[in-house]
DNA sequence: TGCCAGGTAATGT
DNA sequence: ACATTACATGGC
């Protein structure tokens, strides 16, 4: 009976803050409707509703094996153990207190790579808009739940590889269009093997990613962290750089490279997880105090 | 309106 | 090696 097919599944999990997780700038396709979150995972429509020590998931079709979703949500992770591994300092403690229940997702590598190629010097809201546009225009239509609006899968690399730069620029991505096109072609042609990237050491995997035009240290670390589960990867963006300088080095001026080296060491072994707590913490504070 | 956005590559010291 | 700048587009 555990294998019975159903459209609904209650995933037992404590310490899971869906709002924090889905608004923390790691994934860009989730939309909130009432108390629920609606999104597309592995080409399937799904609605997630928080419950007491659980997440209730509704799919558009009967599902036997829900591992595509539990893998994505990482509901099996022992969050307490990860948080225990964080360094004990005032900034980290404040972030953990403020963001308890924030999780890292395990995303599809291509969607993650493409999204973060589009992310450079864009606000998260704008990244969401661009991603939404390319999905609508180039993604495969998805089987929908009753009364739900139409939805599309994230476009496959083969699909984007066949487009012109002009068609991509029409999705408001500006100078990032050729970067996305090159990445799509590299994956479609097998020059970048995302399927087997996670077999490599983190340094080798990063080196492969950085070969792509438009992919540097930060974007490669996002992909390693958010898609490949390399929790030692620590993406340094403008928010994190500002936070590290303020919280840890208030009167020294460190370069990005120095910040990167400090953070990777200081927050190990789950530096990337710690990074997500700091990122969400300072960003929520920053947005809340903005006027 | 002008500043800035989950950066990167090219160019200038 | 390290600092500066161009790059599209749009939110606030």
PDB file of C-alpha atoms (C1' of nucleotides) in Angstrom:
ATOM      1  CA  UNK A   1       0.000   0.000   0.000  1.00  0.00           C
ATOM      2  CA  UNK A   2       2.973   2.254   0.441  1.00  0.00           C
ATOM      3  CA  UNK A   3       3.365   2.120  -3.326  1.00  0.00           C
ATOM      4  CA  UNK A   4      -0.240   3.016  -4.175  1.00  0.00           C
ATOM      5  CA  UNK A   5      -0.495   5.757  -6.760  1.00  0.00           C
ATOM      6  CA  UNK A   6      -2.022   8.997  -5.624  1.00  0.00           C
ATOM      7  CA  UNK A   7      -2.088  12.668  -6.517  1.00  0.00           C
ATOM      8  CA  UNK A   8      -1.435  13.680  -2.921  1.00  0.00           C
ATOM      9  CA  UNK A   9       1.405  12.862  -0.584  1.00  0.00           C
ATOM     10  CA  UNK A  10       2.101  13.925   2.963  1.00  0.00           C
ATOM     11  CA  UNK A  11       5.836  14.192   3.450  1.00  0.00           C
ATOM     12  CA  UNK A  12       6.668  13.981   7.123  1.00  0.00           C
ATOM     13  CA  UNK A  13       9.399  16.470   7.938  1.00  0.00           C
ATOM     14  CA  UNK A  14      10.106  18.839  10.797  1.00  0.00           C
ATOM     15  CA  UNK A  15      12.123  22.017  10.767  1.00  0.00           C
ATOM     16  CA  UNK A  16      11.278  22.890   7.145  1.00  0.00           C
ATOM     17  CA  UNK A  17      10.465  26.516   6.335  1.00  0.00           C
ATOM     18  CA  UNK A  18       9.044  26.450   2.815  1.00  0.00           C
ATOM     19  CA  UNK A  19       8.677  30.227   2.621  1.00  0.00           C
ATOM     20  CA  UNK A  20      12.310  30.829   3.528  1.00  0.00           C
ATOM     21  CA  UNK A  21      13.560  28.036   1.309  1.00  0.00           C
ATOM     22  CA  UNK A  22      11.615  29.026  -1.791  1.00  0.00           C
ATOM     23  CA  UNK A  23      12.268  32.767  -1.476  1.00  0.00           C
ATOM     24  CA  UNK A  24      15.963  32.563  -0.677  1.00  0.00           C
ATOM     25  CA  UNK A  25      17.217  33.053  -4.208  1.00  0.00           C
ATOM     26  CA  UNK A  26      18.208  29.470  -5.032  1.00  0.00           C
ATOM     27  CA  UNK A  27      15.243  28.610  -7.296  1.00  0.00           C
ATOM     28  CA  UNK A  28      13.299  31.034  -9.442  1.00  0.00           C
ATOM     29  CA  UNK A  29      10.061  29.396 -10.559  1.00  0.00           C
ATOM     30  CA  UNK A  30       7.980  29.060  -7.386  1.00  0.00           C
ATOM     31  CA  UNK A  31       4.812  31.135  -6.955  1.00  0.00           C
ATOM     32  CA  UNK A  32       2.852  31.523  -3.766  1.00  0.00           C
ATOM     33  CA  UNK A  33      -0.910  31.051  -3.863  1.00  0.00           C
ATOM     34  CA  UNK A  34      -2.646  31.490  -0.510  1.00  0.00           C
ATOM     35  CA  UNK A  35      -0.581  29.342   1.871  1.00  0.00           C
ATOM     36  CA  UNK A  36       0.725  27.044  -0.870  1.00  0.00           C
ATOM     37  CA  UNK A  37       3.646  27.117  -3.256  1.00  0.00           C
ATOM     38  CA  UNK A  38       3.191  26.081  -6.877  1.00  0.00           C
ATOM     39  CA  UNK A  39       6.121  25.014  -8.987  1.00  0.00           C
ATOM     40  CA  UNK A  40       7.550  22.663 -11.581  1.00  0.00           C
ATOM     41  CA  UNK A  41       9.981  19.932 -10.512  1.00  0.00           C
ATOM     42  CA  UNK A  42      11.462  17.474 -13.004  1.00  0.00           C
ATOM     43  CA  UNK A  43       8.817  18.494 -15.522  1.00  0.00           C
ATOM     44  CA  UNK A  44       5.949  17.862 -13.105  1.00  0.00           C
ATOM     45  CA  UNK A  45       3.505  20.389 -11.734  1.00  0.00           C
ATOM     46  CA  UNK A  46       3.328  20.334  -7.938  1.00  0.00           C
ATOM     47  CA  UNK A  47       1.705  22.313  -5.148  1.00  0.00           C
ATOM     48  CA  UNK A  48       3.275  22.315  -1.689  1.00  0.00           C
ATOM     49  CA  UNK A  49       1.363  23.235   1.444  1.00  0.00           C
ATOM     50  CA  UNK A  50       3.004  23.447   4.857  1.00  0.00           C
ATOM     51  CA  UNK A  51       1.364  21.374   7.611  1.00  0.00           C
ATOM     52  CA  UNK A  52       2.199  20.345  11.158  1.00  0.00           C
ATOM     53  CA  UNK A  53       5.606  18.613  10.918  1.00  0.00           C
ATOM     54  CA  UNK A  54       4.919  17.847   7.278  1.00  0.00           C
ATOM     55  CA  UNK A  55       4.617  19.153   3.750  1.00  0.00           C
ATOM     56  CA  UNK A  56       1.523  18.174   1.793  1.00  0.00           C
ATOM     57  CA  UNK A  57       2.222  17.768  -1.928  1.00  0.00           C
ATOM     58  CA  UNK A  58      -0.393  17.733  -4.684  1.00  0.00           C
ATOM     59  CA  UNK A  59       0.577  16.600  -8.175  1.00  0.00           C
ATOM     60  CA  UNK A  60      -1.309  16.922 -11.442  1.00  0.00           C
ATOM     61  CA  UNK A  61      -1.304  13.179 -12.107  1.00  0.00           C
ATOM     62  CA  UNK A  62      -1.189  10.005 -10.032  1.00  0.00           C
ATOM     63  CA  UNK A  63       2.286   9.380  -8.687  1.00  0.00           C
ATOM     64  CA  UNK A  64       3.691   6.109  -7.364  1.00  0.00           C
ATOM     65  CA  UNK A  65       7.234   7.090  -6.579  1.00  0.00           C
ATOM     66  CA  UNK A  66       7.661  10.548  -5.042  1.00  0.00           C
ATOM     67  CA  UNK A  67      11.436  10.442  -4.819  1.00  0.00           C
ATOM     68  CA  UNK A  68      11.725  13.135  -7.538  1.00  0.00           C
ATOM     69  CA  UNK A  69      10.158  15.508  -5.031  1.00  0.00           C
ATOM     70  CA  UNK A  70      11.773  14.353  -1.815  1.00  0.00           C
ATOM     71  CA  UNK A  71      15.159  14.463  -3.534  1.00  0.00           C
ATOM     72  CA  UNK A  72      14.460  18.003  -4.682  1.00  0.00           C
ATOM     73  CA  UNK A  73      13.268  19.159  -1.278  1.00  0.00           C
ATOM     74  CA  UNK A  74      15.949  17.186   0.586  1.00  0.00           C
ATOM     75  CA  UNK A  75      13.446  16.321   3.273  1.00  0.00           C
ATOM     76  CA  UNK A  76      15.622  13.431   4.420  1.00  0.00           C
ATOM     77  CA  UNK A  77      18.448  15.729   5.464  1.00  0.00           C
ATOM     78  CA  UNK A  78      19.229  16.023   9.166  1.00  0.00           C
ATOM     79  CA  UNK A  79      19.145  19.809   9.398  1.00  0.00           C
ATOM     80  CA  UNK A  80      20.081  19.874  13.074  1.00  0.00           C
ATOM     81  CA  UNK A  81      23.347  18.133  12.309  1.00  0.00           C
ATOM     82  CA  UNK A  82      24.191  20.662   9.587  1.00  0.00           C
ATOM     83  CA  UNK A  83      23.390  23.618  11.821  1.00  0.00           C
ATOM     84  CA  UNK A  84      25.510  22.120  14.584  1.00  0.00           C
ATOM     85  CA  UNK A  85      28.452  22.141  12.200  1.00  0.00           C
ATOM     86  CA  UNK A  86      28.251  25.928  11.729  1.00  0.00           C
ATOM     87  CA  UNK A  87      30.861  28.052  13.481  1.00  0.00           C
ATOM     88  CA  UNK A  88      29.689  29.627  16.716  1.00  0.00           C
ATOM     89  CA  UNK A  89      29.930  33.349  16.161  1.00  0.00           C
ATOM     90  CA  UNK A  90      27.443  36.184  16.662  1.00  0.00           C
ATOM     91  CA  UNK A  91      26.616  36.653  12.972  1.00  0.00           C
ATOM     92  CA  UNK A  92      26.085  32.984  12.306  1.00  0.00           C
ATOM     93  CA  UNK A  93      23.996  32.572  15.437  1.00  0.00           C
ATOM     94  CA  UNK A  94      21.787  35.481  14.464  1.00  0.00           C
ATOM     95  CA  UNK A  95      21.266  34.056  10.987  1.00  0.00           C
ATOM     96  CA  UNK A  96      20.364  30.612  12.329  1.00  0.00           C
ATOM     97  CA  UNK A  97      17.948  32.096  14.843  1.00  0.00           C
ATOM     98  CA  UNK A  98      16.275  34.203  12.171  1.00  0.00           C
ATOM     99  CA  UNK A  99      16.091  31.561   9.441  1.00  0.00           C
ATOM    100  CA  UNK A 100      15.553  28.273  11.277  1.00  0.00           C
ATOM    101  CA  UNK A 101      14.061  25.760   8.833  1.00  0.00           C
ATOM    102  CA  UNK A 102      15.747  27.209   5.746  1.00  0.00           C
ATOM    103  CA  UNK A 103      16.931  24.365   3.523  1.00  0.00           C
ATOM    104  CA  UNK A 104      19.031  23.837   0.449  1.00  0.00           C
ATOM    105  CA  UNK A 105      17.222  22.296  -2.508  1.00  0.00           C
ATOM    106  CA  UNK A 106      18.712  19.729  -4.888  1.00  0.00           C
ATOM    107  CA  UNK A 107      17.904  21.182  -8.291  1.00  0.00           C
ATOM    108  CA  UNK A 108      18.234  19.987 -11.844  1.00  0.00           C
ATOM    109  CA  UNK A 109      21.768  20.868 -12.993  1.00  0.00           C
ATOM    110  CA  UNK A 110      20.813  22.346 -16.355  1.00  0.00           C
ATOM    111  CA  UNK A 111      18.024  24.508 -14.998  1.00  0.00           C
ATOM    112  CA  UNK A 112      20.286  25.666 -12.205  1.00  0.00           C
ATOM    113  CA  UNK A 113      23.199  26.441 -14.511  1.00  0.00           C
ATOM    114  CA  UNK A 114      21.028  28.293 -17.002  1.00  0.00           C
ATOM    115  CA  UNK A 115      19.252  30.267 -14.287  1.00  0.00           C
ATOM    116  CA  UNK A 116      22.454  31.426 -12.690  1.00  0.00           C
ATOM    117  CA  UNK A 117      23.996  32.363 -16.036  1.00  0.00           C
ATOM    118  CA  UNK A 118      21.006  34.693 -16.251  1.00  0.00           C
ATOM    119  CA  UNK A 119      21.468  35.960 -12.708  1.00  0.00           C
ATOM    120  CA  UNK A 120      24.503  38.195 -13.089  1.00  0.00           C
ATOM    121  CA  UNK A 121      23.765  41.772 -12.039  1.00  0.00           C
ATOM    122  CA  UNK A 122      20.036  41.097 -12.021  1.00  0.00           C
ATOM    123  CA  UNK A 123      17.630  41.430  -9.134  1.00  0.00           C
ATOM    124  CA  UNK A 124      16.027  38.162  -8.067  1.00  0.00           C
ATOM    125  CA  UNK A 125      12.669  39.462  -9.254  1.00  0.00           C
ATOM    126  CA  UNK A 126      14.096  40.058 -12.718  1.00  0.00           C
ATOM    127  CA  UNK A 127      15.708  36.621 -12.833  1.00  0.00           C
ATOM    128  CA  UNK A 128      12.273  35.165 -12.089  1.00  0.00           C
ATOM    129  CA  UNK A 129      10.790  37.188 -14.940  1.00  0.00           C
ATOM    130  CA  UNK A 130      13.398  36.122 -17.476  1.00  0.00           C
ATOM    131  CA  UNK A 131      13.176  32.458 -16.468  1.00  0.00           C
ATOM    132  CA  UNK A 132       9.402  32.644 -16.666  1.00  0.00           C
ATOM    133  CA  UNK A 133       9.630  34.057 -20.190  1.00  0.00           C
ATOM    134  CA  UNK A 134      11.960  31.416 -21.570  1.00  0.00           C
ATOM    135  CA  UNK A 135       9.836  28.660 -20.027  1.00  0.00           C
ATOM    136  CA  UNK A 136       6.650  30.064 -21.549  1.00  0.00           C
ATOM    137  CA  UNK A 137       8.194  30.533 -24.961  1.00  0.00           C
ATOM    138  CA  UNK A 138      10.459  27.508 -25.265  1.00  0.00           C
ATOM    139  CA  UNK A 139       9.491  24.987 -22.570  1.00  0.00           C
ATOM    140  CA  UNK A 140       7.396  21.880 -23.157  1.00  0.00           C
ATOM    141  CA  UNK A 141       3.768  22.181 -21.960  1.00  0.00           C
ATOM    142  CA  UNK A 142       2.978  20.293 -18.771  1.00  0.00           C
ATOM    143  CA  UNK A 143       0.023  18.180 -17.678  1.00  0.00           C
ATOM    144  CA  UNK A 144      -1.936  20.387 -15.326  1.00  0.00           C
ATOM    145  CA  UNK A 145      -3.975  20.071 -12.146  1.00  0.00           C
ATOM    146  CA  UNK A 146      -7.674  20.849 -12.242  1.00  0.00           C
ATOM    147  CA  UNK A 147      -8.417  24.504 -12.773  1.00  0.00           C
ATOM    148  CA  UNK A 148      -4.745  25.421 -12.835  1.00  0.00           C
ATOM    149  CA  UNK A 149      -3.171  27.800 -15.254  1.00  0.00           C
ATOM    150  CA  UNK A 150      -0.990  26.329 -18.004  1.00  0.00           C
ATOM    151  CA  UNK A 151       2.624  25.611 -17.176  1.00  0.00           C
ATOM    152  CA  UNK A 152       5.806  24.720 -18.984  1.00  0.00           C
ATOM    153  CA  UNK A 153       8.907  22.725 -18.208  1.00  0.00           C
ATOM    154  CA  UNK A 154      12.239  24.489 -18.106  1.00  0.00           C
ATOM    155  CA  UNK A 155      13.457  24.392 -21.732  1.00  0.00           C
ATOM    156  CA  UNK A 156      15.894  21.612 -22.523  1.00  0.00           C
ATOM    157  CA  UNK A 157      19.414  22.557 -23.630  1.00  0.00           C
ATOM    158  CA  UNK A 158      18.704  21.051 -27.068  1.00  0.00           C
ATOM    159  CA  UNK A 159      15.775  23.418 -27.487  1.00  0.00           C
ATOM    160  CA  UNK A 160      17.700  26.543 -26.500  1.00  0.00           C
ATOM    161  CA  UNK A 161      20.699  25.421 -28.562  1.00  0.00           C
ATOM    162  CA  UNK A 162      18.597  25.748 -31.707  1.00  0.00           C
ATOM    163  CA  UNK A 163      17.541  29.324 -31.025  1.00  0.00           C
ATOM    164  CA  UNK A 164      19.086  32.544 -32.257  1.00  0.00           C
ATOM    165  CA  UNK A 165      20.648  35.091 -29.948  1.00  0.00           C
ATOM    166  CA  UNK A 166      17.910  37.493 -31.010  1.00  0.00           C
ATOM    167  CA  UNK A 167      15.174  35.153 -29.803  1.00  0.00           C
ATOM    168  CA  UNK A 168      16.871  34.913 -26.439  1.00  0.00           C
ATOM    169  CA  UNK A 169      17.431  38.654 -26.179  1.00  0.00           C
ATOM    170  CA  UNK A 170      13.695  39.063 -26.685  1.00  0.00           C
ATOM    171  CA  UNK A 171      13.350  37.458 -23.238  1.00  0.00           C
ATOM    172  CA  UNK A 172      15.008  40.506 -21.641  1.00  0.00           C
ATOM    173  CA  UNK A 173      18.271  38.794 -20.817  1.00  0.00           C
ATOM    174  CA  UNK A 174      20.449  41.352 -22.576  1.00  0.00           C
ATOM    175  CA  UNK A 175      24.151  40.588 -22.784  1.00  0.00           C
ATOM    176  CA  UNK A 176      23.593  37.215 -21.102  1.00  0.00           C
ATOM    177  CA  UNK A 177      21.955  35.816 -24.247  1.00  0.00           C
ATOM    178  CA  UNK A 178      25.163  34.622 -25.930  1.00  0.00           C
ATOM    179  CA  UNK A 179      26.326  33.082 -22.647  1.00  0.00           C
ATOM    180  CA  UNK A 180      23.128  31.063 -22.314  1.00  0.00           C
ATOM    181  CA  UNK A 181      23.273  30.037 -25.952  1.00  0.00           C
ATOM    182  CA  UNK A 182      26.871  28.811 -25.656  1.00  0.00           C
ATOM    183  CA  UNK A 183      26.044  26.875 -22.498  1.00  0.00           C
ATOM    184  CA  UNK A 184      23.007  25.259 -24.122  1.00  0.00           C
ATOM    185  CA  UNK A 185      25.101  24.210 -27.101  1.00  0.00           C
ATOM    186  CA  UNK A 186      27.904  22.854 -24.935  1.00  0.00           C
ATOM    187  CA  UNK A 187      25.456  20.684 -23.012  1.00  0.00           C
ATOM    188  CA  UNK A 188      23.468  19.653 -26.081  1.00  0.00           C
ATOM    189  CA  UNK A 189      26.630  18.655 -27.932  1.00  0.00           C
ATOM    190  CA  UNK A 190      27.994  16.744 -24.975  1.00  0.00           C
ATOM    191  CA  UNK A 191      30.980  19.041 -24.504  1.00  0.00           C
ATOM    192  CA  UNK A 192      29.796  19.640 -20.971  1.00  0.00           C
ATOM    193  CA  UNK A 193      28.606  16.412 -19.366  1.00  0.00           C
ATOM    194  CA  UNK A 194      26.347  17.481 -16.516  1.00  0.00           C
ATOM    195  CA  UNK A 195      25.246  13.892 -15.873  1.00  0.00           C
ATOM    196  CA  UNK A 196      28.716  12.869 -14.772  1.00  0.00           C
ATOM    197  CA  UNK A 197      30.030  16.145 -13.403  1.00  0.00           C
ATOM    198  CA  UNK A 198      29.397  15.113  -9.835  1.00  0.00           C
ATOM    199  CA  UNK A 199      31.836  12.234 -10.156  1.00  0.00           C
ATOM    200  CA  UNK A 200      34.657  14.764 -10.275  1.00  0.00           C
ATOM    201  CA  UNK A 201      36.430  16.446  -7.411  1.00  0.00           C
ATOM    202  CA  UNK A 202      34.956  19.833  -6.639  1.00  0.00           C
ATOM    203  CA  UNK A 203      37.950  21.577  -8.155  1.00  0.00           C
ATOM    204  CA  UNK A 204      37.697  19.620 -11.394  1.00  0.00           C
ATOM    205  CA  UNK A 205      33.939  20.082 -11.566  1.00  0.00           C
ATOM    206  CA  UNK A 206      34.327  23.819 -11.054  1.00  0.00           C
ATOM    207  CA  UNK A 207      37.022  23.936 -13.718  1.00  0.00           C
ATOM    208  CA  UNK A 208      34.614  22.301 -16.184  1.00  0.00           C
ATOM    209  CA  UNK A 209      31.871  24.806 -15.426  1.00  0.00           C
ATOM    210  CA  UNK A 210      34.154  27.822 -15.613  1.00  0.00           C
ATOM    211  CA  UNK A 211      35.117  26.871 -19.168  1.00  0.00           C
ATOM    212  CA  UNK A 212      31.746  28.288 -20.195  1.00  0.00           C
ATOM    213  CA  UNK A 213      31.724  31.930 -21.194  1.00  0.00           C
ATOM    214  CA  UNK A 214      29.724  33.820 -18.603  1.00  0.00           C
ATOM    215  CA  UNK A 215      30.335  31.289 -15.847  1.00  0.00           C
ATOM    216  CA  UNK A 216      32.834  32.344 -13.207  1.00  0.00           C
ATOM    217  CA  UNK A 217      33.578  31.537  -9.594  1.00  0.00           C
ATOM    218  CA  UNK A 218      30.233  32.627  -8.219  1.00  0.00           C
ATOM    219  CA  UNK A 219      27.906  30.987 -10.723  1.00  0.00           C
ATOM    220  CA  UNK A 220      29.900  27.747 -10.698  1.00  0.00           C
ATOM    221  CA  UNK A 221      29.657  27.629  -6.924  1.00  0.00           C
ATOM    222  CA  UNK A 222      25.899  28.154  -7.098  1.00  0.00           C
ATOM    223  CA  UNK A 223      25.571  25.195  -9.446  1.00  0.00           C
ATOM    224  CA  UNK A 224      27.845  23.014  -7.333  1.00  0.00           C
ATOM    225  CA  UNK A 225      25.862  23.906  -4.223  1.00  0.00           C
ATOM    226  CA  UNK A 226      22.264  24.060  -5.442  1.00  0.00           C
ATOM    227  CA  UNK A 227      22.325  21.277  -8.063  1.00  0.00           C
ATOM    228  CA  UNK A 228      25.127  18.936  -7.067  1.00  0.00           C
ATOM    229  CA  UNK A 229      24.842  19.110  -3.301  1.00  0.00           C
ATOM    230  CA  UNK A 230      28.448  20.177  -2.784  1.00  0.00           C
ATOM    231  CA  UNK A 231      27.863  21.830   0.544  1.00  0.00           C
ATOM    232  CA  UNK A 232      31.424  23.075   0.809  1.00  0.00           C
ATOM    233  CA  UNK A 233      30.884  25.414  -2.170  1.00  0.00           C
ATOM    234  CA  UNK A 234      30.449  29.020  -0.997  1.00  0.00           C
ATOM    235  CA  UNK A 235      29.088  31.459  -3.608  1.00  0.00           C
ATOM    236  CA  UNK A 236      30.195  35.047  -2.927  1.00  0.00           C
ATOM    237  CA  UNK A 237      27.752  37.575  -4.354  1.00  0.00           C
ATOM    238  CA  UNK A 238      27.263  41.260  -3.567  1.00  0.00           C
ATOM    239  CA  UNK A 239      25.053  40.562  -0.532  1.00  0.00           C
ATOM    240  CA  UNK A 240      27.392  37.995   0.986  1.00  0.00           C
ATOM    241  CA  UNK A 241      30.436  40.155   0.289  1.00  0.00           C
ATOM    242  CA  UNK A 242      28.823  43.098   2.030  1.00  0.00           C
ATOM    243  CA  UNK A 243      27.710  40.928   4.933  1.00  0.00           C
ATOM    244  CA  UNK A 244      31.117  39.317   5.428  1.00  0.00           C
ATOM    245  CA  UNK A 245      32.862  42.697   5.331  1.00  0.00           C
ATOM    246  CA  UNK A 246      30.462  44.236   7.821  1.00  0.00           C
ATOM    247  CA  UNK A 247      30.113  41.309  10.183  1.00  0.00           C
ATOM    248  CA  UNK A 248      33.605  39.829  10.140  1.00  0.00           C
ATOM    249  CA  UNK A 249      36.004  42.526   8.878  1.00  0.00           C
ATOM    250  CA  UNK A 250      34.490  45.894   9.785  1.00  0.00           C
ATOM    251  CA  UNK A 251      37.774  47.815   9.505  1.00  0.00           C
ATOM    252  CA  UNK A 252      39.787  45.871   6.981  1.00  0.00           C
ATOM    253  CA  UNK A 253      39.198  45.889   3.280  1.00  0.00           C
ATOM    254  CA  UNK A 254      39.366  42.442   1.771  1.00  0.00           C
ATOM    255  CA  UNK A 255      39.167  41.526  -1.884  1.00  0.00           C
ATOM    256  CA  UNK A 256      36.576  39.090  -3.170  1.00  0.00           C
ATOM    257  CA  UNK A 257      39.277  36.475  -3.440  1.00  0.00           C
ATOM    258  CA  UNK A 258      40.241  36.952   0.196  1.00  0.00           C
ATOM    259  CA  UNK A 259      36.617  36.821   1.300  1.00  0.00           C
ATOM    260  CA  UNK A 260      36.166  33.621  -0.676  1.00  0.00           C
ATOM    261  CA  UNK A 261      39.194  32.030   0.950  1.00  0.00           C
ATOM    262  CA  UNK A 262      38.123  33.098   4.438  1.00  0.00           C
ATOM    263  CA  UNK A 263      34.549  31.898   4.037  1.00  0.00           C
ATOM    264  CA  UNK A 264      35.398  28.531   2.534  1.00  0.00           C
ATOM    265  CA  UNK A 265      37.616  27.801   5.518  1.00  0.00           C
ATOM    266  CA  UNK A 266      35.716  29.501   8.329  1.00  0.00           C
ATOM    267  CA  UNK A 267      32.320  27.976   7.568  1.00  0.00           C
ATOM    268  CA  UNK A 268      33.534  24.482   6.603  1.00  0.00           C
ATOM    269  CA  UNK A 269      32.461  21.738   6.219  1.00  0.00           C
ATOM    270  CA  UNK A 270      28.963  22.965   5.294  1.00  0.00           C
ATOM    271  CA  UNK A 271      30.063  26.405   4.144  1.00  0.00           C
ATOM    272  CA  UNK A 272      27.469  26.594   1.397  1.00  0.00           C
ATOM    273  CA  UNK A 273      24.670  25.885   3.819  1.00  0.00           C
ATOM    274  CA  UNK A 274      25.966  28.556   6.163  1.00  0.00           C
ATOM    275  CA  UNK A 275      26.165  30.914   3.204  1.00  0.00           C
ATOM    276  CA  UNK A 276      22.482  30.394   2.458  1.00  0.00           C
ATOM    277  CA  UNK A 277      21.580  31.282   6.036  1.00  0.00           C
ATOM    278  CA  UNK A 278      23.706  34.419   5.941  1.00  0.00           C
ATOM    279  CA  UNK A 279      22.407  35.390   2.511  1.00  0.00           C
ATOM    280  CA  UNK A 280      18.760  35.045   3.447  1.00  0.00           C
ATOM    281  CA  UNK A 281      19.301  36.705   6.807  1.00  0.00           C
ATOM    282  CA  UNK A 282      20.987  39.855   5.515  1.00  0.00           C
ATOM    283  CA  UNK A 283      18.743  40.075   2.483  1.00  0.00           C
ATOM    284  CA  UNK A 284      15.568  39.888   4.562  1.00  0.00           C
ATOM    285  CA  UNK A 285      16.976  42.515   6.897  1.00  0.00           C
ATOM    286  CA  UNK A 286      18.036  44.704   3.996  1.00  0.00           C
ATOM    287  CA  UNK A 287      14.721  44.534   2.213  1.00  0.00           C
ATOM    288  CA  UNK A 288      12.731  45.025   5.417  1.00  0.00           C
ATOM    289  CA  UNK A 289      14.575  48.219   6.341  1.00  0.00           C
ATOM    290  CA  UNK A 290      14.505  49.638   2.831  1.00  0.00           C
ATOM    291  CA  UNK A 291      12.205  52.551   2.288  1.00  0.00           C
TER     292      UNK A 291
ATOM    293  C1'  DT B   1      15.993  60.204 -11.792  1.00  0.00           C
ATOM    294  C1'  DG B   2      19.844  57.794 -10.776  1.00  0.00           C
ATOM    295  C1'  DC B   3      21.529  53.863  -8.483  1.00  0.00           C
ATOM    296  C1'  DC B   4      21.879  49.157  -8.212  1.00  0.00           C
ATOM    297  C1'  DA B   5      20.973  44.208  -9.124  1.00  0.00           C
ATOM    298  C1'  DG B   6      22.842  36.423  -6.137  1.00  0.00           C
ATOM    299  C1'  DG B   7      28.952  38.693 -12.191  1.00  0.00           C
ATOM    300  C1'  DT B   8      32.084  38.039 -15.818  1.00  0.00           C
ATOM    301  C1'  DA B   9      35.488  39.034 -19.255  1.00  0.00           C
ATOM    302  C1'  DA B  10      38.214  42.438 -21.258  1.00  0.00           C
ATOM    303  C1'  DT B  11      41.197  46.031 -20.541  1.00  0.00           C
ATOM    304  C1'  DG B  12      44.222  49.085 -18.005  1.00  0.00           C
ATOM    305  C1'  DT B  13      47.847  49.811 -14.377  1.00  0.00           C
TER     306       DT B  13
ATOM    307  C1'  DA C   1      48.660  39.843  -9.883  1.00  0.00           C
ATOM    308  C1'  DC C   2      45.150  43.444  -8.820  1.00  0.00           C
ATOM    309  C1'  DA C   3      41.859  47.454 -10.035  1.00  0.00           C
ATOM    310  C1'  DT C   4      38.535  49.289 -13.317  1.00  0.00           C
ATOM    311  C1'  DT C   5      35.017  49.092 -16.772  1.00  0.00           C
ATOM    312  C1'  DA C   6      31.532  47.619 -20.344  1.00  0.00           C
ATOM    313  C1'  DC C   7      27.857  44.868 -20.708  1.00  0.00           C
ATOM    314  C1'  DA C   8      21.363  45.124 -21.174  1.00  0.00           C
ATOM    315  C1'  DT C   9      17.499  45.807 -18.722  1.00  0.00           C
ATOM    316  C1'  DG C  10      14.364  47.238 -15.356  1.00  0.00           C
ATOM    317  C1'  DG C  11      12.830  47.829 -10.236  1.00  0.00           C
ATOM    318  C1'  DC C  12      12.563  51.073  -6.799  1.00  0.00           C
TER     319       DC C  12
END
